[in-house]
PDB file of C-alpha atoms in Angstrom:
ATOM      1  CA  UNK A1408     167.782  67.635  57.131  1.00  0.00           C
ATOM      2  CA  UNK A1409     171.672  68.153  57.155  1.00  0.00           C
ATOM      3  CA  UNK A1410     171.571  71.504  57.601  1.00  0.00           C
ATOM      4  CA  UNK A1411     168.765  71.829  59.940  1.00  0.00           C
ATOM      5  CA  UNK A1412     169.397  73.914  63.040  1.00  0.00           C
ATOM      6  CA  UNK A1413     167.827  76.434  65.995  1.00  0.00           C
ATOM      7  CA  UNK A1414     164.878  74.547  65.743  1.00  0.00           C
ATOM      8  CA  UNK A1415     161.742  76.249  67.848  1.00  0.00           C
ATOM      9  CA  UNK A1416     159.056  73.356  68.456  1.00  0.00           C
ATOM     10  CA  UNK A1417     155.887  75.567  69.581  1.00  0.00           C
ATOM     11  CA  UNK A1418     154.065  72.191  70.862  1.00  0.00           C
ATOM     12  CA  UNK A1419     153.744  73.434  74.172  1.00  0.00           C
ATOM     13  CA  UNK A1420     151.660  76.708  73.087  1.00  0.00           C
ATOM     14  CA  UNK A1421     149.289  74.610  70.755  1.00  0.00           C
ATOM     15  CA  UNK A1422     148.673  72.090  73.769  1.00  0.00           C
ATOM     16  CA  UNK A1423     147.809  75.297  75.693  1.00  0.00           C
ATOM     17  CA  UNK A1424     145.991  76.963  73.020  1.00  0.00           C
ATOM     18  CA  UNK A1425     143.818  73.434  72.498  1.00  0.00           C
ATOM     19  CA  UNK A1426     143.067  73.204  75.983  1.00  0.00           C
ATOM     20  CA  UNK A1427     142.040  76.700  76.416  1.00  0.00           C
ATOM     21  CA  UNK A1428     139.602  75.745  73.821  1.00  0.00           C
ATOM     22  CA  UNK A1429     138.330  72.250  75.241  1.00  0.00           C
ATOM     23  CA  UNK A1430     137.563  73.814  78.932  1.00  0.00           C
ATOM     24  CA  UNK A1431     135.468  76.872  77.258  1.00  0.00           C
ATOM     25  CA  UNK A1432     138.171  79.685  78.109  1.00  0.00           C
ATOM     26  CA  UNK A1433     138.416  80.093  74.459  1.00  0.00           C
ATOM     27  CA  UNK A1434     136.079  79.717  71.701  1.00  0.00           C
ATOM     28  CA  UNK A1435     136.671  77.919  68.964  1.00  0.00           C
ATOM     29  CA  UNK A1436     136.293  80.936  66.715  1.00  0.00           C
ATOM     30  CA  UNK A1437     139.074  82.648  68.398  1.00  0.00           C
ATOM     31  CA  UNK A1438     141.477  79.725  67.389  1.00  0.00           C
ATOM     32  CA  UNK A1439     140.112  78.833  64.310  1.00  0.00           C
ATOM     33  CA  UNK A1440     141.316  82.401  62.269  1.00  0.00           C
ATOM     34  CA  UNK A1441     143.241  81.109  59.305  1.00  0.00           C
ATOM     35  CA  UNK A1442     143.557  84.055  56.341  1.00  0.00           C
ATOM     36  CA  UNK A1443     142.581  83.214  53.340  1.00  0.00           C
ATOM     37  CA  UNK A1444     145.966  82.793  51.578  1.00  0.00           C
ATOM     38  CA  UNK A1445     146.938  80.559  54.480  1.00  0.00           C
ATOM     39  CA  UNK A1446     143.702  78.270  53.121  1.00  0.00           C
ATOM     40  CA  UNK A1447     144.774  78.645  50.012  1.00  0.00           C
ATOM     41  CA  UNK A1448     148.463  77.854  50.323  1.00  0.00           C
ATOM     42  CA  UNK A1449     147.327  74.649  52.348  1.00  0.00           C
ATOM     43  CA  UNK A1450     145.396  73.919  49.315  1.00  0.00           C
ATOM     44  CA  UNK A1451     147.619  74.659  46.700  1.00  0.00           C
ATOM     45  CA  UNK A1452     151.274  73.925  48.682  1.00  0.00           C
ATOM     46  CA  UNK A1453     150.521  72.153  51.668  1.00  0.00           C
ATOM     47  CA  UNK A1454     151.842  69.032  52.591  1.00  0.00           C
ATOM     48  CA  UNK A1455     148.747  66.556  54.381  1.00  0.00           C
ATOM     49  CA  UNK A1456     149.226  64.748  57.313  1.00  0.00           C
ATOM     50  CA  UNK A1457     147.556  61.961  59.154  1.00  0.00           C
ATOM     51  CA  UNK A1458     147.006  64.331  62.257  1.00  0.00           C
ATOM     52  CA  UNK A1459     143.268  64.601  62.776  1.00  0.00           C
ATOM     53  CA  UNK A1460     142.557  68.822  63.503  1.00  0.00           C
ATOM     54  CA  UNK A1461     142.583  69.455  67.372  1.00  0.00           C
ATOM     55  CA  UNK A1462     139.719  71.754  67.089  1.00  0.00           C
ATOM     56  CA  UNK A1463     137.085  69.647  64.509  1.00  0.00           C
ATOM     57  CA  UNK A1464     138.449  66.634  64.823  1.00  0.00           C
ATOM     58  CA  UNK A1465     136.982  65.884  61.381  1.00  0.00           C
ATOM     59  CA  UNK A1466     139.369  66.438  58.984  1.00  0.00           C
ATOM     60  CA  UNK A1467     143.463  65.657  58.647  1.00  0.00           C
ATOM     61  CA  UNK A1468     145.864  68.965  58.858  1.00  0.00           C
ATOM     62  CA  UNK A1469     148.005  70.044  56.000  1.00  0.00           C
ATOM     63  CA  UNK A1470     151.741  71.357  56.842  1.00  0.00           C
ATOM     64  CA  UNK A1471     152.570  74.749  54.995  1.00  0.00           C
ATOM     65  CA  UNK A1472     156.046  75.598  54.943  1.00  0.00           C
ATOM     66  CA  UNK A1473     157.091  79.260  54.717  1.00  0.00           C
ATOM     67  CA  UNK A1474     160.635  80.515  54.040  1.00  0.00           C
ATOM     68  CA  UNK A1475     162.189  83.957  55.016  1.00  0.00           C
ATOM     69  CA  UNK A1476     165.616  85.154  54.549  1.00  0.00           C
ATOM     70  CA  UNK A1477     167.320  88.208  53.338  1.00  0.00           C
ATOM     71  CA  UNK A1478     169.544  86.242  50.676  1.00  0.00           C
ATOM     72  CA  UNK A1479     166.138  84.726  49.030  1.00  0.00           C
ATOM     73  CA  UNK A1480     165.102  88.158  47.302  1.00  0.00           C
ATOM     74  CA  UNK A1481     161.551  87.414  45.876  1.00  0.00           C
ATOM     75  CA  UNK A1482     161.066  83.871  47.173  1.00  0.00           C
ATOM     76  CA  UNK A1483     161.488  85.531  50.753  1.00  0.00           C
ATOM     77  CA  UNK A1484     157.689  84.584  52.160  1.00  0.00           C
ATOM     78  CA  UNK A1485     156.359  82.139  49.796  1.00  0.00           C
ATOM     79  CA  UNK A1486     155.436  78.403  50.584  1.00  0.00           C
ATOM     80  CA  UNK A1487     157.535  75.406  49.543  1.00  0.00           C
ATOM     81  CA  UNK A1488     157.092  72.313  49.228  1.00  0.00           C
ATOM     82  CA  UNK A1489     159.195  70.188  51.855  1.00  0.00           C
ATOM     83  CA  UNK A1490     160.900  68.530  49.255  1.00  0.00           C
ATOM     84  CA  UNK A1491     162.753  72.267  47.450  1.00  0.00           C
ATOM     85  CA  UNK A1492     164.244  72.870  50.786  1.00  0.00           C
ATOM     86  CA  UNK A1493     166.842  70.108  50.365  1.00  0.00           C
ATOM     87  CA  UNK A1494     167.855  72.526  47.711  1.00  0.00           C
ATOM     88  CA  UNK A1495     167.508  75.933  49.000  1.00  0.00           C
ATOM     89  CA  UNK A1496     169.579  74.157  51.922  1.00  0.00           C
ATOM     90  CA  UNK A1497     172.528  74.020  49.121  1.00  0.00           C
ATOM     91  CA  UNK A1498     171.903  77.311  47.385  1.00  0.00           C
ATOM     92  CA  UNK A1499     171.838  79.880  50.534  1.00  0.00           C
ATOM     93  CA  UNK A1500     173.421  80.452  53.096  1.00  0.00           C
ATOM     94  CA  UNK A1501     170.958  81.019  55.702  1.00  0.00           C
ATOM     95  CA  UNK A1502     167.153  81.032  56.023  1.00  0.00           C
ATOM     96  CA  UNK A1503     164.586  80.305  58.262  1.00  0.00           C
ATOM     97  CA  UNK A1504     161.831  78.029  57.583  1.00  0.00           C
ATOM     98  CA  UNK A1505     158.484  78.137  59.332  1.00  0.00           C
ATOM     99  CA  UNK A1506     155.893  75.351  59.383  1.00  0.00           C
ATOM    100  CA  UNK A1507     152.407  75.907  59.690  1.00  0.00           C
ATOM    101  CA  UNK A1508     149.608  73.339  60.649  1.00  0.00           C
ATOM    102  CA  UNK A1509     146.361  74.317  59.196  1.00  0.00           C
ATOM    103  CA  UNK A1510     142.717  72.658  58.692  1.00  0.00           C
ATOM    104  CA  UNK A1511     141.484  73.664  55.652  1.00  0.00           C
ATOM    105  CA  UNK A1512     137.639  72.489  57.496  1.00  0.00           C
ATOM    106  CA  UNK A1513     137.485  74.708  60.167  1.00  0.00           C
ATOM    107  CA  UNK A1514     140.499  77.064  59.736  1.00  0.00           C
ATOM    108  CA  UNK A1515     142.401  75.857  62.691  1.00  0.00           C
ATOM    109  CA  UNK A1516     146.134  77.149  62.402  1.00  0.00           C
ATOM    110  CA  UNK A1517     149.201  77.190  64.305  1.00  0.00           C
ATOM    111  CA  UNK A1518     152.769  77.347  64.131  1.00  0.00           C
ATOM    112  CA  UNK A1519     154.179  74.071  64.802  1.00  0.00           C
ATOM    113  CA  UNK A1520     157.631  74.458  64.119  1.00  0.00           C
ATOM    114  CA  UNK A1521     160.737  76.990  63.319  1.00  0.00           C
ATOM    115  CA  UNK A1522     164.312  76.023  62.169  1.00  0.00           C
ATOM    116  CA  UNK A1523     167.093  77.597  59.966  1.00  0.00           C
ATOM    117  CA  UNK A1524     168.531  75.703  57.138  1.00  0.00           C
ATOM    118  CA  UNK A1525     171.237  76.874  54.640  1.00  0.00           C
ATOM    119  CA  UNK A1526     175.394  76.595  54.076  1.00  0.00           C
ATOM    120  CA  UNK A1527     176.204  78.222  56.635  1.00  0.00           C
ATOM    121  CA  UNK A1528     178.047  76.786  59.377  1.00  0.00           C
ATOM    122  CA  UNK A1529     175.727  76.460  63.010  1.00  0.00           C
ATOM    123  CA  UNK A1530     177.166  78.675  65.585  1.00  0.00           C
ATOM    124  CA  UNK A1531     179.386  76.295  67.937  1.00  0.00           C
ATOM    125  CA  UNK A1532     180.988  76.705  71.556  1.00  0.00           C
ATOM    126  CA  UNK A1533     182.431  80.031  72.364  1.00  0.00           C
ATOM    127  CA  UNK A1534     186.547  80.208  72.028  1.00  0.00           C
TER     128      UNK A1534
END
């Protein structure tokens, strides 16, 4: 996206997370914690993938986006569809957007990835 910036890929802690799983320092149940409004919003909002669930490895995960920002008053912390950022991107300023991989089978969930969209000029080189 144009305006896409400070993005925060959190691949690295779901490979860990996964693995801690697979070798038995983890249960499954311990990973697979989703609340029940993250279900629902994956439901209801989510975007679905073709990325089989690291944990089931039965069903596909959905991608629930999440937006935060002091400028978005009452749509601060709801789920949007990837496609109404283009133009929340045009409308604020600044916001940060949150994506969330979920299995809506076994209630895996983790955060994939963090960015900030909005108007607002990214932060360049010190003068």
């Amino acid at each position: 996206m144009w305006s896409q910036r400070s993005v925060v890929d959190y691949g690295l802690a779901k490979r860990a997370a996964v693995q801690s799983v697979r070798t038995g320092r983890m249960r499954a149940r311990d990973v697979c914690d989703a609340h029940p409004y993250l279900l629902r919003a994956a439901r209801f909002h989510g975007e679905p993938t073709s990325r089989i669930c690291p944990i089931c490895e039965r069903m596909n995960v959905t991608n629930v986006t999440y937006v935060y920002g002091e400028e978005l008053g009452r749509a601060a912390g709801q789920a949007k569809a990837p496609a109404e950022l283009t133009a929340m991107a045009r409308e604020y300023r600044e916001f940060r957007v949150y994506v969330v991989e979920v299995c809506q089978g076994c209630s895996w969930n983790h955060l994939a990835v963090s960015f900030v969209l909005g108007t607002a000029d990214p932060p360049g080189p010190s003068s």
